[in-house]
Coordinates of C-alpha atoms in Angstrom, one line a residue:
X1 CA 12.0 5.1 -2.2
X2 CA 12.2 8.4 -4.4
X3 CA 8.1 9.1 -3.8
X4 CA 8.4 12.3 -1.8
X5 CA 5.3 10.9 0.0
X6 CA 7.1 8.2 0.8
X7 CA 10.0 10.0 2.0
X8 CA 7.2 11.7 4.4
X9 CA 6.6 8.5 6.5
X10 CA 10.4 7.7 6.7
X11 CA 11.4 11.2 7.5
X12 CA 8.2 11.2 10.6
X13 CA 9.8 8.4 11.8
X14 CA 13.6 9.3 11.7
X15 CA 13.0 12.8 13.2
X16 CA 10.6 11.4 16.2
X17 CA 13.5 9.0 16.8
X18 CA 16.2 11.8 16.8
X19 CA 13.9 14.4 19.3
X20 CA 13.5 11.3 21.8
X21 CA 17.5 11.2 22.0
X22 CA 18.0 8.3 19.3
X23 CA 21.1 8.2 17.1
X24 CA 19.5 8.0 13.8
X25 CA 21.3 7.3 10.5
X26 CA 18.7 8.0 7.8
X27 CA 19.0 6.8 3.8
X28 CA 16.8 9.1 1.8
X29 CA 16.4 11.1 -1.8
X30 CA 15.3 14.6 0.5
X31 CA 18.5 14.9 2.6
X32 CA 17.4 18.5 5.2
X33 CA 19.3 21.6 4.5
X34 CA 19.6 22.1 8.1
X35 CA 21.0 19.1 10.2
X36 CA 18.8 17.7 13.1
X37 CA 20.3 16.5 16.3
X38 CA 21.3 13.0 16.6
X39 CA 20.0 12.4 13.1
X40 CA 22.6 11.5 10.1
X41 CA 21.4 11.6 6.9
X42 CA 23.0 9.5 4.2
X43 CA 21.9 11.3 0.8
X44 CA 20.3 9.3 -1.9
X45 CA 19.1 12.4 -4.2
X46 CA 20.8 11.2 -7.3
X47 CA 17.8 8.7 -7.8
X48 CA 15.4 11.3 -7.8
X49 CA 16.3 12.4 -11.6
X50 CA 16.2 8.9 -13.0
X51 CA 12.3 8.3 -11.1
X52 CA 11.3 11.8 -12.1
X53 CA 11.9 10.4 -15.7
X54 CA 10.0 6.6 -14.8
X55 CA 7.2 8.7 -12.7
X56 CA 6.1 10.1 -16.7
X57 CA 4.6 6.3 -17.3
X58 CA 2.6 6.3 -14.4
X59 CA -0.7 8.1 -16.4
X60 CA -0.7 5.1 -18.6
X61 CA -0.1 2.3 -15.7
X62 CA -4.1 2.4 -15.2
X63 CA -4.6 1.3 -18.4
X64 CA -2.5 -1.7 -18.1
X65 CA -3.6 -5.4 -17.0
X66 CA -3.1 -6.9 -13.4
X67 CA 0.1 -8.6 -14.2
X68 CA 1.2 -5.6 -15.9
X69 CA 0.4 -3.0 -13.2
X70 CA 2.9 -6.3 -11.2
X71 CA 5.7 -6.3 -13.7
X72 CA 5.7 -2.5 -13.7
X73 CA 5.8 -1.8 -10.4
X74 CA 8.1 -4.7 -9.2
X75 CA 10.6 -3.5 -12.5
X76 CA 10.2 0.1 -10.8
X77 CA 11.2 -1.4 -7.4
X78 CA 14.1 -3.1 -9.0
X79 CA 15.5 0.1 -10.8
X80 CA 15.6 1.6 -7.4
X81 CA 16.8 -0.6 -5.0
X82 CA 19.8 -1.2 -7.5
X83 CA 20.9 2.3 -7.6
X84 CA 20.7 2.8 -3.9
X85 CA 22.0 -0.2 -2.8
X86 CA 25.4 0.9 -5.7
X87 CA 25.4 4.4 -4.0
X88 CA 29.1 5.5 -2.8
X89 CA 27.8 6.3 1.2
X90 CA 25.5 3.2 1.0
X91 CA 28.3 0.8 -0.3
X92 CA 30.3 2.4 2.7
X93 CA 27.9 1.7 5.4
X94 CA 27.2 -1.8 4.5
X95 CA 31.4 -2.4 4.8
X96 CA 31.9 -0.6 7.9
X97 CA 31.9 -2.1 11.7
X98 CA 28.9 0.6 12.8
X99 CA 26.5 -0.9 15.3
X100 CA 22.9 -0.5 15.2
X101 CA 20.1 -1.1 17.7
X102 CA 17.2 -1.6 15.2
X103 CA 16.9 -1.3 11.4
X104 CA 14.0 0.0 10.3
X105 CA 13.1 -0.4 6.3
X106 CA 10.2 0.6 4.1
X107 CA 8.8 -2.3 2.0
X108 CA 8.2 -1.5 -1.3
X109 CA 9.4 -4.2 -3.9
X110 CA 13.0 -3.4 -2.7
X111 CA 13.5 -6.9 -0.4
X112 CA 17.1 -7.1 -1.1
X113 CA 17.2 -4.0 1.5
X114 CA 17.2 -7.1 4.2
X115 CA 20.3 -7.1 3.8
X116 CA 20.9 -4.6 6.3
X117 CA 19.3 -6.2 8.9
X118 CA 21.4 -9.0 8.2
X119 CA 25.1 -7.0 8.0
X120 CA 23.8 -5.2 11.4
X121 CA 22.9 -8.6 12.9
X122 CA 19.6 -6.4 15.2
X123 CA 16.4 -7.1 14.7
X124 CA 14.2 -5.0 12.2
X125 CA 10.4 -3.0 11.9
X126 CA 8.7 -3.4 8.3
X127 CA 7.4 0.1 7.6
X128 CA 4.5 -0.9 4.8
X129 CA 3.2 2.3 2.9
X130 CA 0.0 1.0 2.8
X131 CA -2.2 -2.1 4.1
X132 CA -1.6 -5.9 4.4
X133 CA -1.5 -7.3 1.0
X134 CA -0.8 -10.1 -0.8
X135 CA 2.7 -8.2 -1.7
X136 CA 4.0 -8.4 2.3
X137 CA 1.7 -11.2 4.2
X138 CA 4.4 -13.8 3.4
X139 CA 7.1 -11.2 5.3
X140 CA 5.5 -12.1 8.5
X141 CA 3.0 -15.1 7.8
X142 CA 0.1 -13.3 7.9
X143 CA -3.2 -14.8 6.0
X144 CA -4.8 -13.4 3.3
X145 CA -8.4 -14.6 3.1
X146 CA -9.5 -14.8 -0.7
X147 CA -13.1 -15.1 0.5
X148 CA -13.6 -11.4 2.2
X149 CA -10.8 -9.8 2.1
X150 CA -10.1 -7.9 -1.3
X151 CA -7.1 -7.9 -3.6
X152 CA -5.3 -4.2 -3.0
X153 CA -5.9 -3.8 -7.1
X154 CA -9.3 -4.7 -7.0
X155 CA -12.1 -2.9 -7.7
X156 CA -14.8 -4.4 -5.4
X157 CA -15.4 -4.5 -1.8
X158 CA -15.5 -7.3 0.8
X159 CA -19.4 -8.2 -0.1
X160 CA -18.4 -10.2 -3.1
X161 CA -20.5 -12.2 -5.7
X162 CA -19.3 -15.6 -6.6
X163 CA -17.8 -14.4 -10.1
X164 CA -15.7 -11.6 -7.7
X165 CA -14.7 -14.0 -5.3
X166 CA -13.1 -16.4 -8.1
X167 CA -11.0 -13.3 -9.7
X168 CA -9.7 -11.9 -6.3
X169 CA -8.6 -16.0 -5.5
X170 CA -6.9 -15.3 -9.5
X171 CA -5.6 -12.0 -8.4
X172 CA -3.9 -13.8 -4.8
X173 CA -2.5 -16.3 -6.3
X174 CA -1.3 -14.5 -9.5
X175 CA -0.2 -12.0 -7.2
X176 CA 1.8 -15.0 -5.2
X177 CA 3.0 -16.5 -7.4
X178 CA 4.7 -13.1 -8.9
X179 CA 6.1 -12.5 -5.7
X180 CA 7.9 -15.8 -5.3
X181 CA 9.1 -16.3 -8.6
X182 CA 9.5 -12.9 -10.1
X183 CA 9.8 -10.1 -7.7
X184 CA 12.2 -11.9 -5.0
X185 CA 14.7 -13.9 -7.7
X186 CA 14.4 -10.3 -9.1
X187 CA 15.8 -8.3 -5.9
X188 CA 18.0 -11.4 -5.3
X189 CA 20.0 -11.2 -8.3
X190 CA 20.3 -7.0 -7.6
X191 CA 21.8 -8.1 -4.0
X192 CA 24.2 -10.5 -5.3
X193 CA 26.1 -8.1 -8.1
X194 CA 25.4 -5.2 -5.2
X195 CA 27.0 -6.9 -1.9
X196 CA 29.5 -9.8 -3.0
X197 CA 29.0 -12.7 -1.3
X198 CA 25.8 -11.8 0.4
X199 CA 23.5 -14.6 1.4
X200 CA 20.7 -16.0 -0.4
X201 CA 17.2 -13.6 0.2
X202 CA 15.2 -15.9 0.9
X203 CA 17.3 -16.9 3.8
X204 CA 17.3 -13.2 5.0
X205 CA 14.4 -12.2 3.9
X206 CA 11.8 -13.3 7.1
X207 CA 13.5 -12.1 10.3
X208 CA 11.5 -8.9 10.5
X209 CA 10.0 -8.6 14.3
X210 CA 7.2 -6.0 13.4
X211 CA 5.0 -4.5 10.6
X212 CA 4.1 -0.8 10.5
X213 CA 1.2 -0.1 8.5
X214 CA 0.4 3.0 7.4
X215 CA -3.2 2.1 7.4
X216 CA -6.2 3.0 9.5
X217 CA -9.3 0.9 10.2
X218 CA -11.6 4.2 9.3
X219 CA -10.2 4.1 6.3
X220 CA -10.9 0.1 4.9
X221 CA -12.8 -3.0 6.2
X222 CA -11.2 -5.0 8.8
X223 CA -9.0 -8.3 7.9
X224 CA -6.9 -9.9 10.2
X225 CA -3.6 -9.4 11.0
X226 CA -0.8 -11.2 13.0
X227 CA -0.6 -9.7 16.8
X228 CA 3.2 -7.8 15.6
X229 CA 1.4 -6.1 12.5
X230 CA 0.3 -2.4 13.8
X231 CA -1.8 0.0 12.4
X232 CA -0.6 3.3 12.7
X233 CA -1.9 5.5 9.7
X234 CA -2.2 8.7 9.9
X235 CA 1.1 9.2 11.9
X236 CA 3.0 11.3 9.6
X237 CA 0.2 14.4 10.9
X238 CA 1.3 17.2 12.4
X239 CA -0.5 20.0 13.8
X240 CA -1.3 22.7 11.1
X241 CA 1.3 25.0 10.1
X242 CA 0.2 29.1 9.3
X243 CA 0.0 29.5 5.7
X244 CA 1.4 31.7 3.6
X245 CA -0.7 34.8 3.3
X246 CA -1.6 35.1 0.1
X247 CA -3.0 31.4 0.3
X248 CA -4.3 32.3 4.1
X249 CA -6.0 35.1 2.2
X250 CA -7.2 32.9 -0.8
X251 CA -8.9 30.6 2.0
X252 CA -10.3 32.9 4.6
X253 CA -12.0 35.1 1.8
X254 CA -14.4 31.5 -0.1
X255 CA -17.3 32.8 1.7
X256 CA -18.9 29.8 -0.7
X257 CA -16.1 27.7 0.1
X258 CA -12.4 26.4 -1.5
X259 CA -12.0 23.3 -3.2
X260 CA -8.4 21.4 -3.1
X261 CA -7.4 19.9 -6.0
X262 CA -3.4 17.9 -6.4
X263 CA -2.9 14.6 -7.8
X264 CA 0.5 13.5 -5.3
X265 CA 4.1 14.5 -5.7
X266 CA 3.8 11.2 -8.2
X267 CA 1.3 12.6 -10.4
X268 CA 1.6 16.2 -12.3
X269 CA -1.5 18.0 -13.0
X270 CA 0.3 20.1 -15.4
X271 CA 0.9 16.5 -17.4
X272 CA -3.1 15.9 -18.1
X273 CA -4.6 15.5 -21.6
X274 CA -5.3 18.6 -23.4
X275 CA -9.1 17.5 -23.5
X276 CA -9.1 16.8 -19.7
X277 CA -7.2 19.7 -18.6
X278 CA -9.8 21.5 -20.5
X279 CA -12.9 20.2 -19.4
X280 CA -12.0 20.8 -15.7
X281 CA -11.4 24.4 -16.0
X282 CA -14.7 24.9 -18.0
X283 CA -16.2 23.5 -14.8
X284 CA -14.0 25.1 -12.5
X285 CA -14.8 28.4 -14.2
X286 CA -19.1 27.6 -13.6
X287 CA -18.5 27.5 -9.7
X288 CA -19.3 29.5 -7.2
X289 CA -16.3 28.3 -4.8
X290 CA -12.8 28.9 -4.9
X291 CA -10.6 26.2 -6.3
X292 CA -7.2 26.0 -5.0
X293 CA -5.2 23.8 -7.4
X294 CA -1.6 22.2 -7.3
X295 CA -0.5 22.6 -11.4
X296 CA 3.4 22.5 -11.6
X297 CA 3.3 25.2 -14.3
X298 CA 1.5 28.2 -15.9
X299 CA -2.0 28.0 -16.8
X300 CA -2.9 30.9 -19.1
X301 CA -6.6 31.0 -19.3
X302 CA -7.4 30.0 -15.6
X303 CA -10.7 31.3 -14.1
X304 CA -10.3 34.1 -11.3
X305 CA -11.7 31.5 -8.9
X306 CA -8.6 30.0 -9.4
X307 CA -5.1 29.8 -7.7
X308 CA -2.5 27.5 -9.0
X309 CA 0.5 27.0 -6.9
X310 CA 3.6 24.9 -7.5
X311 CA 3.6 23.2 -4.0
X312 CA 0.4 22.9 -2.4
X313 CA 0.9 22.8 1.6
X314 CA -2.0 20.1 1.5
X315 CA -2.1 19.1 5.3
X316 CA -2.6 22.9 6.8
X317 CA -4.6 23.9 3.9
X318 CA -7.3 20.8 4.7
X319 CA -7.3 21.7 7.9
X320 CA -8.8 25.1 7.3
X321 CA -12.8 25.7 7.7
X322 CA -13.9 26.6 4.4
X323 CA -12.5 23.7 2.4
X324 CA -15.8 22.0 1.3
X325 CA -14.2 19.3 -1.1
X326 CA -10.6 17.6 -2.3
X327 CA -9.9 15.9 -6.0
X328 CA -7.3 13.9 -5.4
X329 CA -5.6 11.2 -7.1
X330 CA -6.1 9.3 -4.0
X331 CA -2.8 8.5 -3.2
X332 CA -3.3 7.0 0.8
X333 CA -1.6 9.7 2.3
X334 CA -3.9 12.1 0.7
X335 CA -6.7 9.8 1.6
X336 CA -5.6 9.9 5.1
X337 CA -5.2 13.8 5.2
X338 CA -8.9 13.9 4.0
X339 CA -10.4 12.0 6.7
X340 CA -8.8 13.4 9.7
X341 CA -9.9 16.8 8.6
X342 CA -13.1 15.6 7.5
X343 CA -13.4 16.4 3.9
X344 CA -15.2 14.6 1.5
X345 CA -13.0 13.5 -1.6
X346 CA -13.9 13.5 -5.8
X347 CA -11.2 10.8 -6.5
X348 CA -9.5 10.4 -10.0
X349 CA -7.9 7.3 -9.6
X350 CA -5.1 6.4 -11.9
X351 CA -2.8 3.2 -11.2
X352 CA -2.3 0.6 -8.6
X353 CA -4.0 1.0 -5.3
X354 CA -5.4 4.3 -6.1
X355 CA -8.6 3.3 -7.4
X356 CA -9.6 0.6 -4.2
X357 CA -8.8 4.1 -2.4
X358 CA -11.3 5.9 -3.4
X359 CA -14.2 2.9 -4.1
X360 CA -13.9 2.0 -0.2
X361 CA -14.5 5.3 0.5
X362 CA -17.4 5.3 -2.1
X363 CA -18.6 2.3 -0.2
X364 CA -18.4 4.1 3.0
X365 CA -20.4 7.1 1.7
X366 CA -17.7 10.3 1.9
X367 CA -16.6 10.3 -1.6
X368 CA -17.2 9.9 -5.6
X369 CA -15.2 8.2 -8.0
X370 CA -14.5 9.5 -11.9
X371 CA -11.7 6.8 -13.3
X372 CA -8.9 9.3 -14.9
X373 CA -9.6 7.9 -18.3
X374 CA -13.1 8.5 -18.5
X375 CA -13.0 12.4 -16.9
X376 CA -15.2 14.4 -18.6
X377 CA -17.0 17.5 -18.6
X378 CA -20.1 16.2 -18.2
X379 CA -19.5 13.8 -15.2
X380 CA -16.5 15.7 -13.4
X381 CA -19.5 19.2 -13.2
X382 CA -22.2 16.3 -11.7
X383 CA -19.7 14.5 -9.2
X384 CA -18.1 17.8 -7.9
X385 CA -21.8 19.3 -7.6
X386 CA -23.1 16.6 -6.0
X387 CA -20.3 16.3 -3.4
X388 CA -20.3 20.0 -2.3
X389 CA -24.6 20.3 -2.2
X390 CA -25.6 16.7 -0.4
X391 CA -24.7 17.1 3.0
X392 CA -24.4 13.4 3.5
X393 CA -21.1 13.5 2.4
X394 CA -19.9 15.8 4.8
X395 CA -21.5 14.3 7.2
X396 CA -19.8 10.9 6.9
X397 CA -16.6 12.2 6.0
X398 CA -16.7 13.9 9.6
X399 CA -17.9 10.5 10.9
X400 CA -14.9 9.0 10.0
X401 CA -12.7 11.7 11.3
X402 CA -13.4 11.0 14.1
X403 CA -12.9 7.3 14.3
X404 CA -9.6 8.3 13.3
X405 CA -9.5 10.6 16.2
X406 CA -11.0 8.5 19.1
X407 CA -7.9 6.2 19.5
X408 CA -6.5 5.1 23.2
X409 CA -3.3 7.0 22.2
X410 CA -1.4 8.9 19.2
X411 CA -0.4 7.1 16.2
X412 CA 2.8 8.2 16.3
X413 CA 3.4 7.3 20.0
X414 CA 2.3 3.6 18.9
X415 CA 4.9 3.5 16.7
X416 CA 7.2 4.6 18.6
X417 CA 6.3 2.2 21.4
X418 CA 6.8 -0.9 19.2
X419 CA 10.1 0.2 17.3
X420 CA 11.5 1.1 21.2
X421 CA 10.0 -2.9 22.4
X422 CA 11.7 -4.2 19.8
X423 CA 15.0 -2.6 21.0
X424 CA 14.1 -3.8 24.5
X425 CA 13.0 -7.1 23.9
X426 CA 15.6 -7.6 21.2
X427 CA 13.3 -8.7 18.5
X428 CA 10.4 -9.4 20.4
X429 CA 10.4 -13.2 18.9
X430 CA 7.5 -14.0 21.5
X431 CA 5.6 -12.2 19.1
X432 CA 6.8 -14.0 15.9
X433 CA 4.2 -16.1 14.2
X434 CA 5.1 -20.0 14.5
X435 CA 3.9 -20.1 10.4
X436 CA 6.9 -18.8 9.9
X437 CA 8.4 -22.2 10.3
X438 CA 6.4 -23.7 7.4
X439 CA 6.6 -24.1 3.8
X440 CA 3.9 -22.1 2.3
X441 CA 2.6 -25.6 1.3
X442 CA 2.4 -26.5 4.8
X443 CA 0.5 -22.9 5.3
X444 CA -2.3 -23.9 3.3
X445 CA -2.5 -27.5 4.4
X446 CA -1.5 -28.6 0.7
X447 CA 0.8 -31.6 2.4
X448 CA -2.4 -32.6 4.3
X449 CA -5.1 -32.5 1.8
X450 CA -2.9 -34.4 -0.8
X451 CA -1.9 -37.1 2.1
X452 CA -6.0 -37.0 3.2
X453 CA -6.7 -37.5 -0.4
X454 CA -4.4 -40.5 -0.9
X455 CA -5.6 -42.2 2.3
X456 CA -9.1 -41.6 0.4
X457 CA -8.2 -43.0 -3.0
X458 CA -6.7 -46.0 -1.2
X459 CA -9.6 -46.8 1.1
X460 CA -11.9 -46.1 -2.0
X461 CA -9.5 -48.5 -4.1
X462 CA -9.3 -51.2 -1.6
X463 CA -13.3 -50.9 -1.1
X464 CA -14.0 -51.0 -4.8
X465 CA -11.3 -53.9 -5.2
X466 CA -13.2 -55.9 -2.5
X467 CA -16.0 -55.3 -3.7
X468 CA -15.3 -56.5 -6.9
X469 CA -14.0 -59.6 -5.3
X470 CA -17.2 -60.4 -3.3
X471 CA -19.6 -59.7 -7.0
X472 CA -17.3 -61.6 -8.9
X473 CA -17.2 -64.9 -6.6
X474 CA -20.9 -64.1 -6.1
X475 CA -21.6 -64.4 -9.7
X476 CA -19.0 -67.2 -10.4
X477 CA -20.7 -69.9 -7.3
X478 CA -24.4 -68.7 -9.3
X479 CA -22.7 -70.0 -12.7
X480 CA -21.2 -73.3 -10.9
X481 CA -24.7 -73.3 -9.2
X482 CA -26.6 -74.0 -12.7
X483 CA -24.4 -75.6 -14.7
X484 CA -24.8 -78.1 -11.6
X485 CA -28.3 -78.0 -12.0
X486 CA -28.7 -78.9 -16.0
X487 CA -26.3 -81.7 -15.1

């Protein structure tokens, strides 16, 4: 995908591969200006324009309905998995005789990218930017339970009320359906003009031996998940990295403390509303902590307590001491930044999962929520306030931190464990679910409700018909009876 952020899980991957004497060929839009040993990189950067120019919807994405948060999203997957898969280099690799071990793919409404797999004839690793959802359970049969486990767009937790529990069923099987009849025919008919004579996806499209999610169980509720899907959030971490001085500087010198502020590599600060853009400064400008603030352009005006920058090194500068809160949009790498350093978050959520972000962490007590659209003055001065003067955010935040921390050993050794067993065990298929087998009518027992319900209706019917047989001769021998009688 063009999301540098997601181009940050790939990349942690490829490279960890490469140092541990892997020959890595790596599709991306952020090809390295200096090569890395065993690691080829096969450029993709001419996407990057055309998404820069989709990216400028995203602001008004939250205000659109479920199915049109689905149809935008899967229409964005479908614009780039088209133009990759019609890239020179890429047309060239899927035609050449290369061998391959392993394919490892990200899964983001691009499923015609099985195709590799498929060409290669190896096994493949899911790498899913995010949790389980109803968007990739069907890739490796795993359940989704309407009953406790929420929707990823919405808005309430696992503890749901009747009325909740009937829209997140709407939102499953909306979100189902969508995926079936929409999103897959979609990314089938892009694989069909892209690679002549290609198979069907949905024949292709199931073979994956193992699910990489870049999820953490301090981070949501638990759910179940199928014994080859893997949580390994928070792998993409490094150790921090000095600063630049004059932001080393910036940071060292909050005796009061810093406050981070960046809405993603998505998202552009420098792109709010006029209104909003003002309000937050008026606020930023009544504080007695620094605010260190990723704005993509000049901001005349500013307060003194505040530094803009570009780029915003985000990891190393929430790892330093004096940070005391981070606004985010609260994109899940951000999210997961946060909580291994500890920080409690002021989330302005604006589109898809963003907003489920931020509310579990509201439920979990290490955060505050102010929906982009309804940012204002008033309740962006009480949120931040609140966040940096009640220690029980802080508190909880570093709670979670280190649940993330207290793991039997490194995320980014499990992964690397499970994409190197899959190699071994070439595809692991002892751990493949047997669900895969079945229809997804058979999944949900449909075939043997509806034959259960027949037997019923027959029984019933033959009851009912016998029944009536009995009452009717019963009443017919009481008629004989006293007609005989008055004879």
């Amino acid at each position: 995908m063009g999301a540098h952020s997601h181009f940050i899980l790939g990349f942690r991957l490829a490279k960890e591969l490469a140092d541990r004497g892997h020959e890595v060929t790596f599709i991306n839009a952020y090809p390295q200006k200096v090569p890395i040993n065993n690691l080829r990189e096969i450029s993709v950067a001419e996407i990057r324009k055309d998404l820069d120019e989709k990216k400028k919807e995203l602001y008004e994405m939250g205000t659109m309905s479920y199915i049109g948060q689905l149809s935008w999203v899967s229409d964005f997957g479908y614009f780039y998995t088209e133009k990759v898969l019609k890239i020179k280099e890429v047309q060239e690799l899927l035609h050449s005789d290369e061998k391959f071990d392993l394919v490892l793919i990200e899964n983001f409404m691009n499923e015609a990218m099985a195709i590799f797999q498929h060409k290669f004839k190896c096994p493949s690793v899911i790498m899913a930017p995010g949790p389980t959802t109803v968007f990739n359970n069907h890739l490796l049969a795993n359940p989704f339970e309407s009953a406790y486990v929420p929707n990823l767009l919405a808005d309430f937790g696992s503890d749901m009320s009747l009325w909740e529990r009937i829209l997140n069923v709407y939102y499953d099987v909306v979100g189902q359906l969508f995926v079936h009849f929409v999103m897959i025919p979609n990314q089938n008919a892009i694989l069909q003009r892209s690679v002549p004579g290609a198979p069907d996806l949905q024949d292709i499209l199931y073979n994956a031996s193992f699910m990489l999610l870049t999820s953490h169980i301090s981070l949501r509720e638990p759910s179940p998940l199928q014994p080859n899907i893997k949580e390994i959030g928070g792998y993409h971490l490094l150790p921090p990295k000095p600063l630049s001085k004059d932001i080393q500087d910036f940071l060292d010198s909050a005796k009061d403390g810093v406050i981070i502020f960046s809405m993603g590599s998505n998202l552009r600060s420098a792109d709010f509303p006029k209104e909003k853009k003002e309000a937050v400064l008026k606020v930023f400008s009544r504080l007695k902590q620094k605010v260190l603030w990723k704005f993509e352009e000049d901001l005349p005006g500013k307060p003194s307590n505040v530094k803009i920058l570009s780029w915003l090194p985000q990891q190393d500068a929430l790892a330093h001491p004096n940070v005391v809160a981070f606004i985010t949009h609260v994109g899940l790498l951000g999210k997961i930044e946060a909580v291994y350093h500890g920080v409690p978050m002021l989330g302005l959520p604006v589109y898809w999962d963003q907003e489920k972000n931020i509310n579990d962490a509201v439920r979990q007590g290490f955060a505050l929520s102010i929906p982009f659209p309804q940012l204002d003055e008033k309740n962006f001065e009480w949120a931040l306030k609140e966040l940096i003067n009640n220690p029980k955010y802080r508190e909880t935040a570093k709670l979670r931190s280190r649940i993330m921390h207290d793991q039997p050993m490194k995320q980014l050794d499990e992964a690397m464990f499970w994409i190197e067993y899959t190699i071994r065990h070439k595809g692991a298929p002892h751990f493949k679910s047997p669900a895969l087998k079945l229809q997804w009518h058979q999944r949900v027992l449909l075939d043997v409700f509806l034959v259960t319900g027949i037997v019923v209706v027959v029984i019933l019917s033959v009851v009912y018909h016998i029944l009536k047989f009995v009452f009717t001769s019963s009443r017919s021998d009481k008629k004989v009876g006293k007609k005989k009688k008055r004879e």
